PDB file of C-alpha atoms in Angstrom:
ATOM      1  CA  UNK A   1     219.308 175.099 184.307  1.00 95.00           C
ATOM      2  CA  UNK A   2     222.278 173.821 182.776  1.00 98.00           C
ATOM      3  CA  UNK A   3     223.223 170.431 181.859  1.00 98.00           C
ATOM      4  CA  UNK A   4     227.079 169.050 181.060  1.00 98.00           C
ATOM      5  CA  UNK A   5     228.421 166.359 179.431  1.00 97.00           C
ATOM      6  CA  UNK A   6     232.012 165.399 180.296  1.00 97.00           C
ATOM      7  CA  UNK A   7     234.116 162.037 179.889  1.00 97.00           C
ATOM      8  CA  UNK A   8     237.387 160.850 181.293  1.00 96.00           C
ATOM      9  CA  UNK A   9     236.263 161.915 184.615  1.00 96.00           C
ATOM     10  CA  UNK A  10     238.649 160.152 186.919  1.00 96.00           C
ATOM     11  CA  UNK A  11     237.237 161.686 190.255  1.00 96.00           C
ATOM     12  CA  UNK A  12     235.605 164.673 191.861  1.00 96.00           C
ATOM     13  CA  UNK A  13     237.596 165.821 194.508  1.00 95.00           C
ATOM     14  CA  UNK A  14     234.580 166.830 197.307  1.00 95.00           C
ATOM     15  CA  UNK A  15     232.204 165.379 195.608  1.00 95.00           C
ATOM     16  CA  UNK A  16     229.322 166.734 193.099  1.00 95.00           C
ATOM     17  CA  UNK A  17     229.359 170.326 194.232  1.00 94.00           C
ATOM     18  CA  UNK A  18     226.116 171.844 195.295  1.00 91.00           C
ATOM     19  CA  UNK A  19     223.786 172.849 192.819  1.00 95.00           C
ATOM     20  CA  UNK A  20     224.154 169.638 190.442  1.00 98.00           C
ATOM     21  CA  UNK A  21     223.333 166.230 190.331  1.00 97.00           C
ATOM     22  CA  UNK A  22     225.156 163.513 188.668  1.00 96.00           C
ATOM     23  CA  UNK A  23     223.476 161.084 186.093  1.00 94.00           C
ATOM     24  CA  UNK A  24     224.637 158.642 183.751  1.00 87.00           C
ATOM     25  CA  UNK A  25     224.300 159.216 180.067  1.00 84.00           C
ATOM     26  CA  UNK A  26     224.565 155.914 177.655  1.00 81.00           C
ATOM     27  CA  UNK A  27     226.230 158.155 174.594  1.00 86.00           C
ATOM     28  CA  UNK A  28     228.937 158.887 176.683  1.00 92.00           C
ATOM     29  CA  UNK A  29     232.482 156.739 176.857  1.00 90.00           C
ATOM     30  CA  UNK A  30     235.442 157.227 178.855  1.00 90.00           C
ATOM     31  CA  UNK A  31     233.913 157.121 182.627  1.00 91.00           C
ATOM     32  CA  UNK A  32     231.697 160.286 181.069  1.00 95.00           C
ATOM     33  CA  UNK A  33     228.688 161.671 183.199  1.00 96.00           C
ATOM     34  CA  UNK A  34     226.353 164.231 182.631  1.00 97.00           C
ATOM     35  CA  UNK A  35     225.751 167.160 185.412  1.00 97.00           C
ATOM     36  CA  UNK A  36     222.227 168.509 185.898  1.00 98.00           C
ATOM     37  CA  UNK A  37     221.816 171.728 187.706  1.00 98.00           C
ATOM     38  CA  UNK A  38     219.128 173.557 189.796  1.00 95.00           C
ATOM     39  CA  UNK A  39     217.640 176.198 187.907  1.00 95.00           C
ATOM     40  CA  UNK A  40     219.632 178.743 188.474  1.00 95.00           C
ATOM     41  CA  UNK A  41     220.002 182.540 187.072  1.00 95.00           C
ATOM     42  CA  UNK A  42     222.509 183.699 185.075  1.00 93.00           C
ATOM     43  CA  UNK A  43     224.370 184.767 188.010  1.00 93.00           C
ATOM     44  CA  UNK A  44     224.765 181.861 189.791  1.00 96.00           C
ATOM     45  CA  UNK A  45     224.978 179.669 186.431  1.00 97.00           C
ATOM     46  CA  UNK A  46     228.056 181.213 186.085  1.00 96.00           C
ATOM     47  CA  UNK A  47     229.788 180.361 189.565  1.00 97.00           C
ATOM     48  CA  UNK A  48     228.118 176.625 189.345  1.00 97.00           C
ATOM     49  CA  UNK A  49     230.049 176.469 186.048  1.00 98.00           C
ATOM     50  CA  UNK A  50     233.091 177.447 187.290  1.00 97.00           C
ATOM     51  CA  UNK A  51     232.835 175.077 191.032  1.00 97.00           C
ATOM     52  CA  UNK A  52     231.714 172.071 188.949  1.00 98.00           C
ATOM     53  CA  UNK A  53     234.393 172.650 186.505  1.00 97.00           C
ATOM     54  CA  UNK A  54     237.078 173.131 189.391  1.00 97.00           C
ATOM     55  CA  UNK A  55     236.428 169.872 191.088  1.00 97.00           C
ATOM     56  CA  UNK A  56     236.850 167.934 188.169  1.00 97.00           C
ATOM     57  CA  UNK A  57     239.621 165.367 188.164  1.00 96.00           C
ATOM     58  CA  UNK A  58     240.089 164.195 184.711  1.00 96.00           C
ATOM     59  CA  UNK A  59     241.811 160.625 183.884  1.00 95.00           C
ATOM     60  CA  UNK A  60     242.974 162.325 180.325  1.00 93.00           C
ATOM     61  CA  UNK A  61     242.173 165.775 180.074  1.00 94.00           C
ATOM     62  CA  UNK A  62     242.322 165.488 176.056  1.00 93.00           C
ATOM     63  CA  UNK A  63     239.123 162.863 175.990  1.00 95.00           C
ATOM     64  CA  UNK A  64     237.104 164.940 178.730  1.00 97.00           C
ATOM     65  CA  UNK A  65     235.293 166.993 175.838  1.00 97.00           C
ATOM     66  CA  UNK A  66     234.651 164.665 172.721  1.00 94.00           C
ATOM     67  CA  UNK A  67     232.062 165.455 170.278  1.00 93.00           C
ATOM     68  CA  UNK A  68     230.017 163.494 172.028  1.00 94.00           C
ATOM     69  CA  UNK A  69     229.937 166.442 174.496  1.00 96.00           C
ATOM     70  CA  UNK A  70     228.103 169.439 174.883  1.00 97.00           C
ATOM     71  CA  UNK A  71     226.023 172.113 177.618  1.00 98.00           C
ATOM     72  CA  UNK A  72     222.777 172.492 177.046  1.00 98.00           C
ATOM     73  CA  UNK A  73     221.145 175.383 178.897  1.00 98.00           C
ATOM     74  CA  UNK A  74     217.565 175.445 179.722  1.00 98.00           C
ATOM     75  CA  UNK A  75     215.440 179.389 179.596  1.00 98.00           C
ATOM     76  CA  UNK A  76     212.937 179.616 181.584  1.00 97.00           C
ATOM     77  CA  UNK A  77     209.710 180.908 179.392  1.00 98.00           C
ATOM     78  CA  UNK A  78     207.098 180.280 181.884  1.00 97.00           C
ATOM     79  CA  UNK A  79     206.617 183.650 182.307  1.00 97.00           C
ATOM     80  CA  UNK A  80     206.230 184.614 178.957  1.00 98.00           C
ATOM     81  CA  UNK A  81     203.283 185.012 176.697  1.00 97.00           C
ATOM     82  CA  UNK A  82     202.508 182.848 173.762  1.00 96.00           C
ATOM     83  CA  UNK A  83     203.491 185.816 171.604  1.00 96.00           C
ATOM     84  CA  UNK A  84     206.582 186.370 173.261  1.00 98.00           C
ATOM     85  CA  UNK A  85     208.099 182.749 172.832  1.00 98.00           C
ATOM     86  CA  UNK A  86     206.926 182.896 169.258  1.00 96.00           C
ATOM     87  CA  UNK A  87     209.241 185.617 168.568  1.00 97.00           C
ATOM     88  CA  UNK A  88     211.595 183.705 170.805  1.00 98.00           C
ATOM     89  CA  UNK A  89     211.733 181.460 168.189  1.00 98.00           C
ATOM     90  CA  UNK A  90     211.411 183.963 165.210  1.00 97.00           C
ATOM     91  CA  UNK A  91     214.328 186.389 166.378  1.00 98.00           C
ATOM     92  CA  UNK A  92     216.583 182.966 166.933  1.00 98.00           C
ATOM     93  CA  UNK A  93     215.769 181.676 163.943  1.00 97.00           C
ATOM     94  CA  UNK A  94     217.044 184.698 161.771  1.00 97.00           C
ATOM     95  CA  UNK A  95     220.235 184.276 163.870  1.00 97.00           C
ATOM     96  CA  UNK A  96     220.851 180.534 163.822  1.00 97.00           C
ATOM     97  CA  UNK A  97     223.946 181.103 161.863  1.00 96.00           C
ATOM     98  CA  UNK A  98     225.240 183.189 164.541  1.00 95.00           C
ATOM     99  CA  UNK A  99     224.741 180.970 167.292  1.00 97.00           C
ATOM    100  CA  UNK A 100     226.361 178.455 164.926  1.00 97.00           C
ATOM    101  CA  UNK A 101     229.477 180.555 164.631  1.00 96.00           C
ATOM    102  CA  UNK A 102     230.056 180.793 168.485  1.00 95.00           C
ATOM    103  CA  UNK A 103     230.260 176.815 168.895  1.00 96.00           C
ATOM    104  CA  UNK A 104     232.627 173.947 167.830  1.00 95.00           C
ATOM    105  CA  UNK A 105     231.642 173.646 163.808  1.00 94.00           C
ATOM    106  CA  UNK A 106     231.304 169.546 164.937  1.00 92.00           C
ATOM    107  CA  UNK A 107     227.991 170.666 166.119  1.00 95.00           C
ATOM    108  CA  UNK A 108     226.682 172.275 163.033  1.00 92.00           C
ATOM    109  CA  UNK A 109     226.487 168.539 161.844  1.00 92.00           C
ATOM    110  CA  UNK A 110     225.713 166.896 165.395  1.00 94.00           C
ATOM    111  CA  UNK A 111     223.012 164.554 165.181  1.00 94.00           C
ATOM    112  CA  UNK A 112     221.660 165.664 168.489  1.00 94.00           C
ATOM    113  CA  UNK A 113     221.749 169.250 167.847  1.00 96.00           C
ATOM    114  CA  UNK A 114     220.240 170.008 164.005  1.00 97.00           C
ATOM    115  CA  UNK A 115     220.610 173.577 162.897  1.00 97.00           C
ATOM    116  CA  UNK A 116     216.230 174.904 161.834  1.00 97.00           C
ATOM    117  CA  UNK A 117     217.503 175.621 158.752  1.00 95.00           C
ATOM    118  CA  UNK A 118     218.380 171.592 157.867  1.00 96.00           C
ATOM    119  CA  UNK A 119     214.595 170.533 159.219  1.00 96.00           C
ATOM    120  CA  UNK A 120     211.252 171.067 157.614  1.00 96.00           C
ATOM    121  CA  UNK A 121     210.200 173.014 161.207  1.00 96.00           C
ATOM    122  CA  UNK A 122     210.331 176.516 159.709  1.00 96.00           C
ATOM    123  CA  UNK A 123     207.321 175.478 157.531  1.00 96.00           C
ATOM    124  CA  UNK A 124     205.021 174.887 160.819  1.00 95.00           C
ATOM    125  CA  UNK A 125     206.458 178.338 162.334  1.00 96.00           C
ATOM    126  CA  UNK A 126     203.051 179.975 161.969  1.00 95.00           C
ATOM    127  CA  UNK A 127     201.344 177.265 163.429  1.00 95.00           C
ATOM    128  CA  UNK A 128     199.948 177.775 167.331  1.00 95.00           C
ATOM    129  CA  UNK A 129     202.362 176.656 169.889  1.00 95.00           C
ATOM    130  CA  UNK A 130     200.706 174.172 170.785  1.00 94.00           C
ATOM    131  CA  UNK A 131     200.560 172.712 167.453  1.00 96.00           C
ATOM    132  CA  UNK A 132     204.348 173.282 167.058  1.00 95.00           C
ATOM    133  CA  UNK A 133     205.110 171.222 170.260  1.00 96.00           C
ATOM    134  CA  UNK A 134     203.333 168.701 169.489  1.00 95.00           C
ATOM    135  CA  UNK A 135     205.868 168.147 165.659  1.00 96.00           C
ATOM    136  CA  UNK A 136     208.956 169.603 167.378  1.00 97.00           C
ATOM    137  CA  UNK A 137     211.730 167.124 167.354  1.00 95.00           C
ATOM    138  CA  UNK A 138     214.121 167.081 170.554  1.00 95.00           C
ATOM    139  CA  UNK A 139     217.564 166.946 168.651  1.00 96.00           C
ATOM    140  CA  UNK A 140     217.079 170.103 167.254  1.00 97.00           C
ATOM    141  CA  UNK A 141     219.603 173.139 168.237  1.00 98.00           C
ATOM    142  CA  UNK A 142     216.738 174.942 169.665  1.00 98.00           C
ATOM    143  CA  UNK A 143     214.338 172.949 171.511  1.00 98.00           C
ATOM    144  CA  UNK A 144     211.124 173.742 172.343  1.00 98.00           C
ATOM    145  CA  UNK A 145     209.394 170.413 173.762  1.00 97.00           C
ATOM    146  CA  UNK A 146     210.744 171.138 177.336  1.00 97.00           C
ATOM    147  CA  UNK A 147     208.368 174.625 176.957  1.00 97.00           C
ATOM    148  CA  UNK A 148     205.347 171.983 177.610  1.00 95.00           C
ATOM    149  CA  UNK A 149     206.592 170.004 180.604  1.00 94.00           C
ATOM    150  CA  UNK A 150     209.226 172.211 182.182  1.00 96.00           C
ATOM    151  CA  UNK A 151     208.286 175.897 181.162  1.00 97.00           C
ATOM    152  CA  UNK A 152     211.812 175.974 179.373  1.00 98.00           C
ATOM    153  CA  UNK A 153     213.688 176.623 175.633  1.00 98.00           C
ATOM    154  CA  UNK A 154     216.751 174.225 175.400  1.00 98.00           C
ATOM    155  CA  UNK A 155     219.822 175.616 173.469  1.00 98.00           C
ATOM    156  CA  UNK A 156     221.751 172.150 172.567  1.00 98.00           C
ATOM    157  CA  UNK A 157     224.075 174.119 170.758  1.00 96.00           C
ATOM    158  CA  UNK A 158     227.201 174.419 173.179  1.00 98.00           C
ATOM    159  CA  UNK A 159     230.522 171.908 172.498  1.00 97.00           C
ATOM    160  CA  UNK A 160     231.544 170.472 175.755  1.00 97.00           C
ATOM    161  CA  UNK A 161     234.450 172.812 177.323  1.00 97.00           C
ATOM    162  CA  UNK A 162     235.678 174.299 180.617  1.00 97.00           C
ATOM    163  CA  UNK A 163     235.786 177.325 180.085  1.00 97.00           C
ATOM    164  CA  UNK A 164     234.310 179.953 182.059  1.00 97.00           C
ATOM    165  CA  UNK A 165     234.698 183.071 179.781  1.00 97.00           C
ATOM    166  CA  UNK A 166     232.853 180.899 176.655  1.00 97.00           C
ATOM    167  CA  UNK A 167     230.576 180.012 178.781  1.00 98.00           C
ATOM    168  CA  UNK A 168     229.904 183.426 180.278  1.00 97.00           C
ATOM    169  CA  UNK A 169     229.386 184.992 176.692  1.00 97.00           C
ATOM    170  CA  UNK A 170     226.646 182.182 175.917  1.00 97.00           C
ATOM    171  CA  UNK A 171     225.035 182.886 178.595  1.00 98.00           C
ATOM    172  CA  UNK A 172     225.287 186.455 177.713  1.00 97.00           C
ATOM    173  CA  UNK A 173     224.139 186.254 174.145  1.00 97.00           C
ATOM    174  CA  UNK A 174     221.051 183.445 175.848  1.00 97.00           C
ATOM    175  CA  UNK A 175     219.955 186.366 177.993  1.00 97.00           C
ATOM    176  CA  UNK A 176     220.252 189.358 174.784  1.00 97.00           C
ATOM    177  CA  UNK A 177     217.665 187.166 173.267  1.00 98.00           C
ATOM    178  CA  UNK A 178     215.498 186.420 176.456  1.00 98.00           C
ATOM    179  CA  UNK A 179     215.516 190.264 176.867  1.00 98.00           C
ATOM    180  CA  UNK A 180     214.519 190.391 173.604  1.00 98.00           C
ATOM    181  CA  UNK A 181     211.822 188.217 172.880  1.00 98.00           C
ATOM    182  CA  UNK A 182     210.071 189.977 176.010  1.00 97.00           C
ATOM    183  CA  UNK A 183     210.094 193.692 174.435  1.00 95.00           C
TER     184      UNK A 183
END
C-alpha cells in the first residue's frame, strides 16, 4: 500500500478515486490530507499514483508538497521467512545512502524519517525479530513495526511529489530489494 501526503488541496474533481481513502493528518497545513491505498501490487500502485495524482485540484500548486510531505510505501513481508526479512533489513541497511540519494536531501534530516545510520538500531540487528520489533522506533526511514500488525516494511523515505516516473523508479528499486531479500 501506499500512503500520500499532499497540502493545498483545493478540490478533487470526481472525488477520491478508487483505490484510496482520504484521512486527515494533524502535521499537515494548507487544506493537506493524506491518501491511503488498498494494497495494491506494483502494477496497479503505479496507475493509482497516477489517477490520484490527476484528480488533484490544487489551491497553490507550489505549497502542495512541503517538507512536511512525503509517500510512504508499505511491502508486504508476510510471506517471507524470518531469515528473509532479516536480510531485508541487512541488504537495505548497506544501501541506506543510496536510498538517501534518490529523495529530497530535506528528508535525510526529517524528523519522521531518521536515516539507521543516525539511531543506535544497528546495534540490536542481530537480535530475533521479535526482539527488534519490540525497540524499533516508527520515525525511522525503514520501518519495521508495521511487520507485526500488518505483515508490512514501511519505506518513509519518499518527498511528497507528483510525479509518476520518480515514483515508478521507487517502486522499482522497492521491488530489486524485495526480489532480493527472497533469494
Amino acid at each position: 500500500g501506499v500512503e500520500c501526503e499532499i497540502e493545498s488541496i483545493l478540490d478533487i474533481h470526481g472525488g477520491v478515486p478508487n483505490l484510496w481513502k482520504m484521512t486527515e493528518d494533524g502535521s499537515l497545513r494548507n487544506s493537506g490530507h493524506e491518501f491511503i491505498s488498498a494494497p495494491l501490487p506494483d502494477h496497479l500502485a503505479r496507475n493509482a499514483f497516477r489517477d490520484l495524482h490527476s484528480k488533484l485540484i490544487y489551491r497553490n500548486p507550489q505549497e502542495a508538497f512541503s517538507e512536511r510531505t512525503s509517500i510512504h510505501v508499505h511491502m508486504n513481508v508476510q510471506s517471507m521467512t524470518e531469515a528473509q526479512v532479516r536480510t531485508l533489513l541487512l541488504i537495505y541497511a548497506l544501501f541506506e545512502p543510496v536510498f538517501f540519494d534518490m529523495v529530497d536531501d530535506s528528508r535525510k534530516h526529517n524528523i519522521h524519517c531518521v536515516p539507521l545510520t543516525d539511531t543506535y538500531l544497528p546495534s540490536l540487528y542481530k537480535l530475533p525479530l521479535n526482539a527488534l520489533l519490540s525497540r524499533w522506533h516508527k520515525y525511522t526511514a525503514l520501518n519495521l513495526i508495521p511487520v507485526s500488525h500488518q505483515g508490512t516494511v514501511e519505506f518513509r523515505h519518499m518527498h511528497g511529489h507528483n510525479s509518476p516516473a520518480l515514483f515508478d523508479e521507487w517502486l522499482h528499486i522497492l521491488g530489486n530489494l524485495d526480489r532480493l531479500s527472497r533469494q
